[in-house]
Short mmCIF file of C-alpha atoms and ligand atoms in Angstrom, two decimals:
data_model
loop_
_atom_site.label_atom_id
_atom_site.label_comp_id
_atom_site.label_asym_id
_atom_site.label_seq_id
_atom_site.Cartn_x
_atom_site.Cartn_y
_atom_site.Cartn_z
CA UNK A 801 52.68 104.27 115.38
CA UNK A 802 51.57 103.16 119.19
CA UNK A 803 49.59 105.63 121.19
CA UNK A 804 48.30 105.60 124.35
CA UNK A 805 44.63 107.65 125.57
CA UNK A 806 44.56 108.91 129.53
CA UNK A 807 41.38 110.42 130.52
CA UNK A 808 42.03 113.35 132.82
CA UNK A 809 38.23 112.57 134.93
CA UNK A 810 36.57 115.44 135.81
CA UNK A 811 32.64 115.26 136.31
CA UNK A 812 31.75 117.55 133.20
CA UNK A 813 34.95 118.55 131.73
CA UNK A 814 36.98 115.35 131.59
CA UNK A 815 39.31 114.97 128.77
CA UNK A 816 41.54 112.55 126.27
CA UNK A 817 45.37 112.92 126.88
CA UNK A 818 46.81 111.12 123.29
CA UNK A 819 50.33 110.67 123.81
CA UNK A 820 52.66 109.01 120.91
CA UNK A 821 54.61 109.73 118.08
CA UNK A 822 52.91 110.89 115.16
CA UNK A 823 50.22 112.68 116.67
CA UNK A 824 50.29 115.88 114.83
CA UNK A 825 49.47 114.41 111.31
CA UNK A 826 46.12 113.00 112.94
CA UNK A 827 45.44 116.44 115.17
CA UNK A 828 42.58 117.44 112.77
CA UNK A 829 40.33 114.24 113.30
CA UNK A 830 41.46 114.28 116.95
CA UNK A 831 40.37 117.87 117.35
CA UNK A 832 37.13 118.03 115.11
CA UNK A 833 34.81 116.38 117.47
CA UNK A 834 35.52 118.39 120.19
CA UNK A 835 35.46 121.89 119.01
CA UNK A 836 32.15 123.20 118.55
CA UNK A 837 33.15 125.25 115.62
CA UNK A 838 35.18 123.66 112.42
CA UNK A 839 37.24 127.18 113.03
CA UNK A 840 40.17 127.59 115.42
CA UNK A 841 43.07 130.03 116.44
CA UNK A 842 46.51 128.32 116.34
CA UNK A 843 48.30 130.20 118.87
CA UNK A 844 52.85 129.30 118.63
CA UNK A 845 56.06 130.31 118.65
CA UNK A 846 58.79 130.99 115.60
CA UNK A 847 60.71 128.34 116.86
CA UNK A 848 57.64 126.20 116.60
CA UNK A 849 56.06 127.12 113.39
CA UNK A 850 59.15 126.53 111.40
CA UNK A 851 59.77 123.47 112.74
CA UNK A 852 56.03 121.45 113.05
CA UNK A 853 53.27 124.39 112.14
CA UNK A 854 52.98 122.59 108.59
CA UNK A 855 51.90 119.53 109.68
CA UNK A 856 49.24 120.94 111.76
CA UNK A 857 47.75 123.10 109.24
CA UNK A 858 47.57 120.12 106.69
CA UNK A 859 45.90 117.82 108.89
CA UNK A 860 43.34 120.21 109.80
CA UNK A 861 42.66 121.21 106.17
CA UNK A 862 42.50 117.09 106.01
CA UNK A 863 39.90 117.62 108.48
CA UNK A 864 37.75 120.78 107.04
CA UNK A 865 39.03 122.92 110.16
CA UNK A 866 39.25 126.91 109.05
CA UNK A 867 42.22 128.04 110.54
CA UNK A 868 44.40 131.88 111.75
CA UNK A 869 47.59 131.52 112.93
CA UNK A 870 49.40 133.73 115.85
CA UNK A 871 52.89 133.57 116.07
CA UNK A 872 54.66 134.82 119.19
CA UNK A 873 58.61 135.50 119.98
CA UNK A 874 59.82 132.22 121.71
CA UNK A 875 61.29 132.09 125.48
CA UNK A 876 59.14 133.16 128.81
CA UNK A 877 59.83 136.95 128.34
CA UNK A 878 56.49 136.46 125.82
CA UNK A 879 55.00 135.15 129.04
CA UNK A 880 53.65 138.96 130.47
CA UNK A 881 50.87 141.50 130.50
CA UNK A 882 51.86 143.05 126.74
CA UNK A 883 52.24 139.95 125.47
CA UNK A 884 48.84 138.93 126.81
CA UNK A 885 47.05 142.01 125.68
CA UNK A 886 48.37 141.98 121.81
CA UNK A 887 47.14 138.14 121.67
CA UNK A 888 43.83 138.37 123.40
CA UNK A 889 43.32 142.25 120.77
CA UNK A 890 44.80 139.91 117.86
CA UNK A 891 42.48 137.27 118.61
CA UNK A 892 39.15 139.53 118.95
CA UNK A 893 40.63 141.38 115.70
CA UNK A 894 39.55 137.93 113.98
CA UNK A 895 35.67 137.92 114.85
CA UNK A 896 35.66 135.07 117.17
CA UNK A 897 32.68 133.74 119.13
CA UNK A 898 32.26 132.25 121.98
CA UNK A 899 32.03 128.45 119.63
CA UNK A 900 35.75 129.14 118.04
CA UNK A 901 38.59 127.37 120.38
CA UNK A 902 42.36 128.04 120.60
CA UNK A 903 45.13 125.27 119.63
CA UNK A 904 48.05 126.14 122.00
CA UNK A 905 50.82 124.78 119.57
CA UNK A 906 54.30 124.85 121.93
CA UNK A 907 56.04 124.92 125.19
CA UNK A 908 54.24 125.90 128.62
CA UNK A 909 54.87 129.27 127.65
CA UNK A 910 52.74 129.33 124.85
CA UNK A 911 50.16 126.74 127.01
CA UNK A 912 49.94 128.86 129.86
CA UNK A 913 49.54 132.08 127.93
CA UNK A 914 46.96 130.66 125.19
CA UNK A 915 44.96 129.05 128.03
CA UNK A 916 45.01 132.40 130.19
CA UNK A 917 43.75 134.14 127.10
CA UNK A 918 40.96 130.82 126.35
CA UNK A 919 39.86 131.64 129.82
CA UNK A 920 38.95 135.05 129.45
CA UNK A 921 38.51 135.75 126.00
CA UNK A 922 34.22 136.06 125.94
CA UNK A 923 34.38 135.39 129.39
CA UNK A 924 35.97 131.90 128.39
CA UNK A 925 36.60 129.56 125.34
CA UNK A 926 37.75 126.08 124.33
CA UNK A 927 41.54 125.46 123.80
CA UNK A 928 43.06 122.26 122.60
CA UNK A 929 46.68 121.81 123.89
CA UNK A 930 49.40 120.62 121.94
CA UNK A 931 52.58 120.37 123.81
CA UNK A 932 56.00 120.51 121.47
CA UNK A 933 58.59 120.48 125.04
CA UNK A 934 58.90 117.58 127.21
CA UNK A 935 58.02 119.58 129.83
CA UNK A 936 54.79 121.07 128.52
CA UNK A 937 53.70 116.86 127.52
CA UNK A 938 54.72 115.72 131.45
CA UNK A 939 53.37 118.97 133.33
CA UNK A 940 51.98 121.81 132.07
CA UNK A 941 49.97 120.81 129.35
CA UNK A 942 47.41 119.02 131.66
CA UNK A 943 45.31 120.27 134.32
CA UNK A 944 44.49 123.56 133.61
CA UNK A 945 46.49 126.21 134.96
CA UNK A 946 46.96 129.24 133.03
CA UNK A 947 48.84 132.54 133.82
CA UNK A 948 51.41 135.19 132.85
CA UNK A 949 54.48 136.58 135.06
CA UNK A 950 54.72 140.22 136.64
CA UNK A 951 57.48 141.94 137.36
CA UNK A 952 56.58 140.49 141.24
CA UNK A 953 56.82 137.35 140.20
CA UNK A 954 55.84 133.71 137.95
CA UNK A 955 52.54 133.27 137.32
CA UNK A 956 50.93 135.32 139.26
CA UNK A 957 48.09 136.60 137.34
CA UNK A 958 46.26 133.78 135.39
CA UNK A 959 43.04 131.49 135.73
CA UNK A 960 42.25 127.72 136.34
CA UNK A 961 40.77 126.71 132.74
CA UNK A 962 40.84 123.14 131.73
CA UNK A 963 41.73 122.15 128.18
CA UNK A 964 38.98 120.06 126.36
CA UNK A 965 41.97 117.64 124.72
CA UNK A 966 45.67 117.57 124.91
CA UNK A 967 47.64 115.92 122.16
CA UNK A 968 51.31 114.96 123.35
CA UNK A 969 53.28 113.81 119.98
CA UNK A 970 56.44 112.77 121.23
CA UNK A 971 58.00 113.33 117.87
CA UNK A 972 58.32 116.72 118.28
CA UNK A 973 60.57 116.80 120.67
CA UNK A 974 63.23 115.20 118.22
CA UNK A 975 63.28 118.99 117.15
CA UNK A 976 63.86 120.15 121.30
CA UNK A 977 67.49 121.49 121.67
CA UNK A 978 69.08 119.05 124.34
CA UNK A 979 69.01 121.47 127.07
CA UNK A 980 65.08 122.34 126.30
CA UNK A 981 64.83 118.24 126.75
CA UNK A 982 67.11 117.92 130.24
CA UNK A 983 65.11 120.75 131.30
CA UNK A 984 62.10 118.98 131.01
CA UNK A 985 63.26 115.92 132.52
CA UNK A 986 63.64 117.87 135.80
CA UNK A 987 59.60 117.60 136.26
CA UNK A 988 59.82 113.93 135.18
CA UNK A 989 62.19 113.36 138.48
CA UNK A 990 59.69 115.40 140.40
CA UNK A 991 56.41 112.62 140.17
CA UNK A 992 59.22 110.05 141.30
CA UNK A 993 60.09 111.50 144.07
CA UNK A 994 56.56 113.01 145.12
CA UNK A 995 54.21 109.39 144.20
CA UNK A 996 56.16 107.02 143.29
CA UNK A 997 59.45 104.96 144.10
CA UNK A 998 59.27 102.61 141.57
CA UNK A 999 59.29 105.04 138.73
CA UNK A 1000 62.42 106.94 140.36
CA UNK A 1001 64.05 103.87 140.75
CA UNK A 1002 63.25 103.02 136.82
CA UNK A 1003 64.66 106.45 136.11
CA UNK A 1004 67.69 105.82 137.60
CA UNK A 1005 68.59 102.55 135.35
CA UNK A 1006 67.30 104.17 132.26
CA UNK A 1007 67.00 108.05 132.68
CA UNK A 1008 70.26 108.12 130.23
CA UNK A 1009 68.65 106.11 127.59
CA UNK A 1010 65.77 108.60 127.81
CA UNK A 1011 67.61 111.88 127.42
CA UNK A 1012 69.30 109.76 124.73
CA UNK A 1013 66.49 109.77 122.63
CA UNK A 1014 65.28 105.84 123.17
CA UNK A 1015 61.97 106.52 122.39
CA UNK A 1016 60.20 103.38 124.04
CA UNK A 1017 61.49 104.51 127.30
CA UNK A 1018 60.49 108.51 126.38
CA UNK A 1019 57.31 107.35 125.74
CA UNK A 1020 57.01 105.45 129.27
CA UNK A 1021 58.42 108.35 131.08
CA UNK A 1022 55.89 110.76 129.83
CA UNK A 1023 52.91 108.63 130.19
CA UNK A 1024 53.98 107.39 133.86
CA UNK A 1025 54.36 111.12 134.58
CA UNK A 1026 51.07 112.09 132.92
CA UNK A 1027 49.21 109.32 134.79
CA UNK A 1028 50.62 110.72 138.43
CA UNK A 1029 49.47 114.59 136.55
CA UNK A 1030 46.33 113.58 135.88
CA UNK A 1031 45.08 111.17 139.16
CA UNK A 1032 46.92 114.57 141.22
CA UNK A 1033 45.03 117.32 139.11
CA UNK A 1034 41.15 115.20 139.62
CA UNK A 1035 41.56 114.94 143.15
CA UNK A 1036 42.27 118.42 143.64
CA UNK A 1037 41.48 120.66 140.79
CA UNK A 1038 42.37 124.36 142.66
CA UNK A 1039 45.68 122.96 144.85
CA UNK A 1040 43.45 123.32 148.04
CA UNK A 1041 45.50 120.04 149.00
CA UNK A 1042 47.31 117.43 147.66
CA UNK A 1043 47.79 119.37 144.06
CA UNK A 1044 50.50 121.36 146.26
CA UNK A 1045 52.79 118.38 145.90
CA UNK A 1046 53.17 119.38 142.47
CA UNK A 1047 55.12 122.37 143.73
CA UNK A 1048 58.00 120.11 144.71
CA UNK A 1049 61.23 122.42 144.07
CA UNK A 1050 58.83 124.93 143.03
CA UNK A 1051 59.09 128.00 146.08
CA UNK A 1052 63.07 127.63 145.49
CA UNK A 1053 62.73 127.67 141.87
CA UNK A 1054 60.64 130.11 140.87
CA UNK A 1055 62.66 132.70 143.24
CA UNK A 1056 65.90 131.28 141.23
CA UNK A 1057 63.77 132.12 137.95
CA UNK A 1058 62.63 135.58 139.55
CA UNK A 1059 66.78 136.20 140.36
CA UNK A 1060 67.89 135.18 137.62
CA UNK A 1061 65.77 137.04 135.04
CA UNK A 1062 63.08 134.88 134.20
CA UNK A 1063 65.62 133.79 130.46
CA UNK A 1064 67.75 131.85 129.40
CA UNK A 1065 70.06 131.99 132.39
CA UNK A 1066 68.13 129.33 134.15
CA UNK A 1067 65.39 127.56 132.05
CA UNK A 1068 62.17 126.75 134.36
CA UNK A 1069 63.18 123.24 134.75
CA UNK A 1070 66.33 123.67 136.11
CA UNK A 1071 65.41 126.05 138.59
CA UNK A 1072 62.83 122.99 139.33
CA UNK A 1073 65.71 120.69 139.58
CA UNK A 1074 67.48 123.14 141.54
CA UNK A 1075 64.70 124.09 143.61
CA UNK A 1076 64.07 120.03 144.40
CA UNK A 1077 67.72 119.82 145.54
CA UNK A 1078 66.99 122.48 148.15
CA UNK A 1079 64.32 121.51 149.31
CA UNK A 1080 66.11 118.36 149.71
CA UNK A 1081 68.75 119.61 151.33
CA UNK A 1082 66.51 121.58 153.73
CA UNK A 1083 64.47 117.98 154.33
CA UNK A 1084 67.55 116.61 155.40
CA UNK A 1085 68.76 119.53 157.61
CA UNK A 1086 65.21 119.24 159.39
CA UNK A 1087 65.69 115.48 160.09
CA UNK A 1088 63.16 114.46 157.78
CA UNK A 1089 64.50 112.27 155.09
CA UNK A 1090 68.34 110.70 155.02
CA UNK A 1091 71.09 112.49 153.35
CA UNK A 1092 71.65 109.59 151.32
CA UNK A 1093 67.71 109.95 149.63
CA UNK A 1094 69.27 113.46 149.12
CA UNK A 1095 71.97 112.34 147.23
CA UNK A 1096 70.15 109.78 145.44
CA UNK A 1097 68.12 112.59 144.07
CA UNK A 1098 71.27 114.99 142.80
CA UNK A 1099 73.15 112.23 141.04
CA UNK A 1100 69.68 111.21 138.89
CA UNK A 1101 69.52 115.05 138.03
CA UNK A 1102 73.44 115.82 137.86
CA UNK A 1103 73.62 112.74 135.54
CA UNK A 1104 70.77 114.41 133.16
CA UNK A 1105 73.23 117.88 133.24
CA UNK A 1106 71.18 119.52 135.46
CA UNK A 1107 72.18 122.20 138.35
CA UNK A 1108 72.05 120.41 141.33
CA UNK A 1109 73.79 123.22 144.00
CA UNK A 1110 73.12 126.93 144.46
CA UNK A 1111 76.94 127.12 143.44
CA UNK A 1112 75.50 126.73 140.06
CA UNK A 1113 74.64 130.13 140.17
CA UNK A 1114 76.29 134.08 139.98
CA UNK A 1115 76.55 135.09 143.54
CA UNK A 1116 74.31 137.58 142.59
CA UNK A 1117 71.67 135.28 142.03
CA UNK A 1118 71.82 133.83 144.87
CA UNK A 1119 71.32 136.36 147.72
CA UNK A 1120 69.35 134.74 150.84
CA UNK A 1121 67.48 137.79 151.63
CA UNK A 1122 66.64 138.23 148.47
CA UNK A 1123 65.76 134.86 147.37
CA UNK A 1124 63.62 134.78 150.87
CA UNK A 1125 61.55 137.71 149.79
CA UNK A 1126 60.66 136.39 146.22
CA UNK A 1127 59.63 133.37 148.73
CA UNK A 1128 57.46 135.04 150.43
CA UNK A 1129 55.51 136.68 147.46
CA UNK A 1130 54.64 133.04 145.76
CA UNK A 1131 50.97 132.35 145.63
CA UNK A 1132 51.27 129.44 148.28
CA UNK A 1133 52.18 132.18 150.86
CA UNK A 1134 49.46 131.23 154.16
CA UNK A 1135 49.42 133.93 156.68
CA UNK A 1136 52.86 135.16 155.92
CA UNK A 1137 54.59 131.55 156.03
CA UNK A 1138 56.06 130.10 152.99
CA UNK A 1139 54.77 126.99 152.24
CA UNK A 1140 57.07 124.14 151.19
CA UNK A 1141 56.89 121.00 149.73
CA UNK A 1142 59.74 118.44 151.86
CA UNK A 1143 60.21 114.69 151.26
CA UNK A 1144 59.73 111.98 153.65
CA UNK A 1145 61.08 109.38 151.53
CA UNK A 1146 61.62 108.81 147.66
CA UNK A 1147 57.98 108.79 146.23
CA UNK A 1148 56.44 110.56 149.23
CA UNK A 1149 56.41 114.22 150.27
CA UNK A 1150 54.46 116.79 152.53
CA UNK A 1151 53.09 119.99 153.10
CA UNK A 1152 54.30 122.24 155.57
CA UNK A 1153 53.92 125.79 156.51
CA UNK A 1154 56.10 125.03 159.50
CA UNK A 1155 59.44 126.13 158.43
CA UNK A 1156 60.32 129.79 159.97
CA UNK A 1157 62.08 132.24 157.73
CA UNK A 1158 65.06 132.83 159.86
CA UNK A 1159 65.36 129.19 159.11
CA UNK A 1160 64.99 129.27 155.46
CA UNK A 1161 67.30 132.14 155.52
CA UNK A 1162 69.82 130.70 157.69
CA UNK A 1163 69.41 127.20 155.56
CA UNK A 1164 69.90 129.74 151.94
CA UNK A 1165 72.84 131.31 153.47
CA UNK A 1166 74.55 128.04 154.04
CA UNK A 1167 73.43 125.86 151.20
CA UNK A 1168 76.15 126.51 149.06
CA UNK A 1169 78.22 124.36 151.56
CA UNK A 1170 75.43 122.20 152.34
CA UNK A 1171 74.76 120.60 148.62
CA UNK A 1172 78.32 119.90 148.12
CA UNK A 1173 78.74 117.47 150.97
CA UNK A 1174 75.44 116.18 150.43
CA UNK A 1175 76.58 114.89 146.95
CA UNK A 1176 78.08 111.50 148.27
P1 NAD B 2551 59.07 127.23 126.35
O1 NAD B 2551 57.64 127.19 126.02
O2 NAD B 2551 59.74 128.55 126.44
O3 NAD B 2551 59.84 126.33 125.28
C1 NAD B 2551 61.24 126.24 125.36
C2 NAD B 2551 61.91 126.56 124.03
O4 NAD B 2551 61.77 125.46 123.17
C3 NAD B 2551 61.32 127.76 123.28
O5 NAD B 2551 62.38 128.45 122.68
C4 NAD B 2551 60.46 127.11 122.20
O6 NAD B 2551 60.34 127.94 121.06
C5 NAD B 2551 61.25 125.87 121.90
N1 NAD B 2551 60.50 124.73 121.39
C6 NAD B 2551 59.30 124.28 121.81
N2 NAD B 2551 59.02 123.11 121.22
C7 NAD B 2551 60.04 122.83 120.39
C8 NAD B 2551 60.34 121.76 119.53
N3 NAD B 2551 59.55 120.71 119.45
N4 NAD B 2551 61.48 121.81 118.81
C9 NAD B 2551 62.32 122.87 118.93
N5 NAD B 2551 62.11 123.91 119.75
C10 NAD B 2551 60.99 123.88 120.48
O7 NAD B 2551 59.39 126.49 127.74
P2 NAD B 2551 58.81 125.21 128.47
O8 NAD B 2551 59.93 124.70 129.26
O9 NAD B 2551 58.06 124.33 127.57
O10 NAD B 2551 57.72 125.84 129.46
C11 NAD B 2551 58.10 126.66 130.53
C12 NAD B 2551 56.89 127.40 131.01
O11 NAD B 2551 55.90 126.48 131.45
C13 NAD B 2551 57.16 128.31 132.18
O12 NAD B 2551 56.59 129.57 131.94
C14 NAD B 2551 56.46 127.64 133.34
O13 NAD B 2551 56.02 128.55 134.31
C15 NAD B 2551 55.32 126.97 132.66
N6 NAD B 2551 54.77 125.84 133.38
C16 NAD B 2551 53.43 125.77 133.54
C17 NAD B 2551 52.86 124.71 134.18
C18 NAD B 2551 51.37 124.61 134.29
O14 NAD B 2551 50.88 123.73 134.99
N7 NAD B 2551 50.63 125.44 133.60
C19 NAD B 2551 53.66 123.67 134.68
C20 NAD B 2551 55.03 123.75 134.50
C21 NAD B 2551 55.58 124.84 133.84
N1 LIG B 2552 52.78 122.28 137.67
C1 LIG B 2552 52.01 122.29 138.87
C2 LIG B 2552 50.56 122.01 138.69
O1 LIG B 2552 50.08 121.82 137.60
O2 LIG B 2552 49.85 122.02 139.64
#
């Protein structure tokens, strides 16, 4: 089994990122010497438990770790205040103190609502991450963000709270149902196109092998992407700068997600992918990237099966008014203006807060038209 460590390098609450396949049968002496207490709350999904719960539990026995489990109903609906409320009552059901930690076992929905409940539960306590999605081991496993969704929108209530170690076993995502995977992949394109060429350009020779299941260049992907997570996340712990180039796709998506339902009808990732495409689109529109960096970017998502047009979508999901206004609720808001992440190049983007609604709206209304040419 090959692993590879990243250290995510904060001053005082730095952490390991193990990433490899494998991982799970060693999580107990992984874990052990950084939880102050050998007693933890395993926090997952049904879909999870059945498939990978067992081999946690045996390697912390292996380890002397006491253990309660919490299982939660899969998919983001879990994601919300009731949700929230039953886990953190669940959790303070058990007698914990402020020395027992949380193992987020899952997806980024149960990362982000584990870690929201770690960073309030006694004002605050340790979780250990352990991503099961593709997307939870390239994105939202690391760096700390935590939150649930209201009815006005994703993530809106939740907490900056830093893991104290993430363990990425990229066996478990032999388990991922394909689209789970391609979803994923969506926030794999994003660090290519937002730091660095050379790893867009590698996805584009061997993105297909990846969604394949070659695990070598799985492996790669998510540690390249991890490495680009972790330098961003240092630099700029509460997205008061260049963490907001993480958001890439994300002010388009997350008011697809929002339309759509927040489900099944348009898994986070693709409304990334989607969202990335727009903004795209919208780059090119403005004059700031070529049309042909545009397309480079749909036919490395179309080729992983992922939307790439707002066509992709009911007409009823894609309303420009309506799509503007979820816009203009997203936490990035400044002074009214929607702020949007827009590429320069492949491997470079920028912030702007320049781009007037009318325009967005305009842009929206037309995009539908727009993506299909720009597909070359
Ligand atoms: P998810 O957690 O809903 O998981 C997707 C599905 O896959 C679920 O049905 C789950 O039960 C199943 N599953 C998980 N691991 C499996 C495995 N190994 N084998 C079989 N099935 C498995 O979704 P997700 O895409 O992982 O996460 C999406 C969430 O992450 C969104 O809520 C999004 O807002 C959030 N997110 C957070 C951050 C952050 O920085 N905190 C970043 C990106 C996304
Ligand atoms: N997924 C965006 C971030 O972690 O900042």
């Amino acid at each position: 089994m090959s692993a590879a460590t990243l250290h995510v390098a904060f001053d005082r609450r730095g952490y390991d990122i193990h990433i490899g396949a494998g991982l799970l049968h060693r999580a107990g002496s992984l874990i052990a010497p950084v939880i102050r207490q050998k007693r933890t709350v395993i926090v997952t999904d049904a879909h999870v438990a059945r498939l990978h719960l067992a081999a946690l539990i045996a390697s912390l026995d292996g380890a002397g770790i006491a253990y309660h489990e919490i299982v939660l109903p899969p998919g983001e609906p879990t994601k919300d205040f009731a949700h929230f409320a039953k886990l953190c009552v669940d959790i303070l059901t058990l007698g914990i103190e402020r020395g027992t930690s949380l193992i987020a076992l899952g997806g980024g929905v149960v990362g982000d609502l584990a870690g929201f409940a770690a960073a309030t539960l006694l004002r605050g306590i340790d979780y250990v991450q352990v991503p099961t999605t593709l997307l939870a081991q390239v994105d939202s496993a690391v760096g700390g963000k935590t939150a649930i969704d209201t009815p006005q929108g994703k993530n809106l209530v939740g907490a900056f709270h830093q893991p104290v170690l993430v363990l990425a076993d990229t066996a478990t995502l032999a388990t991922l149902p394909d689209r789970e995977l391609r979803a994923g992949y969506a926030e794999i394109v994003k660090y290519g196109v937002i730091k660095d060429a050379e790893f867009f350009a590698w996805l584009e020779t061997h993105g297909t092998e990846l969604l394949a299941g070659d695990i070598a260049a799985r492996d790669h992907a998510v540690r390249r992407s991890l490495e680009i997570k972790a330098r961003v996340v240092v630099a700029d712990e509460r997205e008061s700068g260049e963490r907001q180039i993480l958001n890439y796709g994300h002010s388009f998506g997350h008011a697809l997600e929002a339309e759509t339902g927040f489900g099944a009808a348009l898994l986070h990732g693709e409304a990334v992918a989607l969202g990335m495409c727009l903004a795209g689109d919208l780059a090119a529109r403005l004059g700031h990237w070529p049309a042909r960096e545009a397309a480079r970017l749909k036919r490395v998502l179309a080729g992983a099966g992922l939307p790439t047009t707002l066509a992709a979508l009911p007409e009823a999901a894609r309303q420009p008014a309506r799509l503007l206004a979820h816009m203009k609720r997203d936490k990035k808001v400044k002074d009214g203006r929607v702020t949007l992440i827009l590429p320069r190049r492949i491997g470079e983007v920028f912030v702007t807060t320049d781009v007037a609604a009318e325009t967005l709206r305009d842009f929206l209304a037309a995009a539908d038209t727009a993506a299909a040419t720009l597909i070359l």
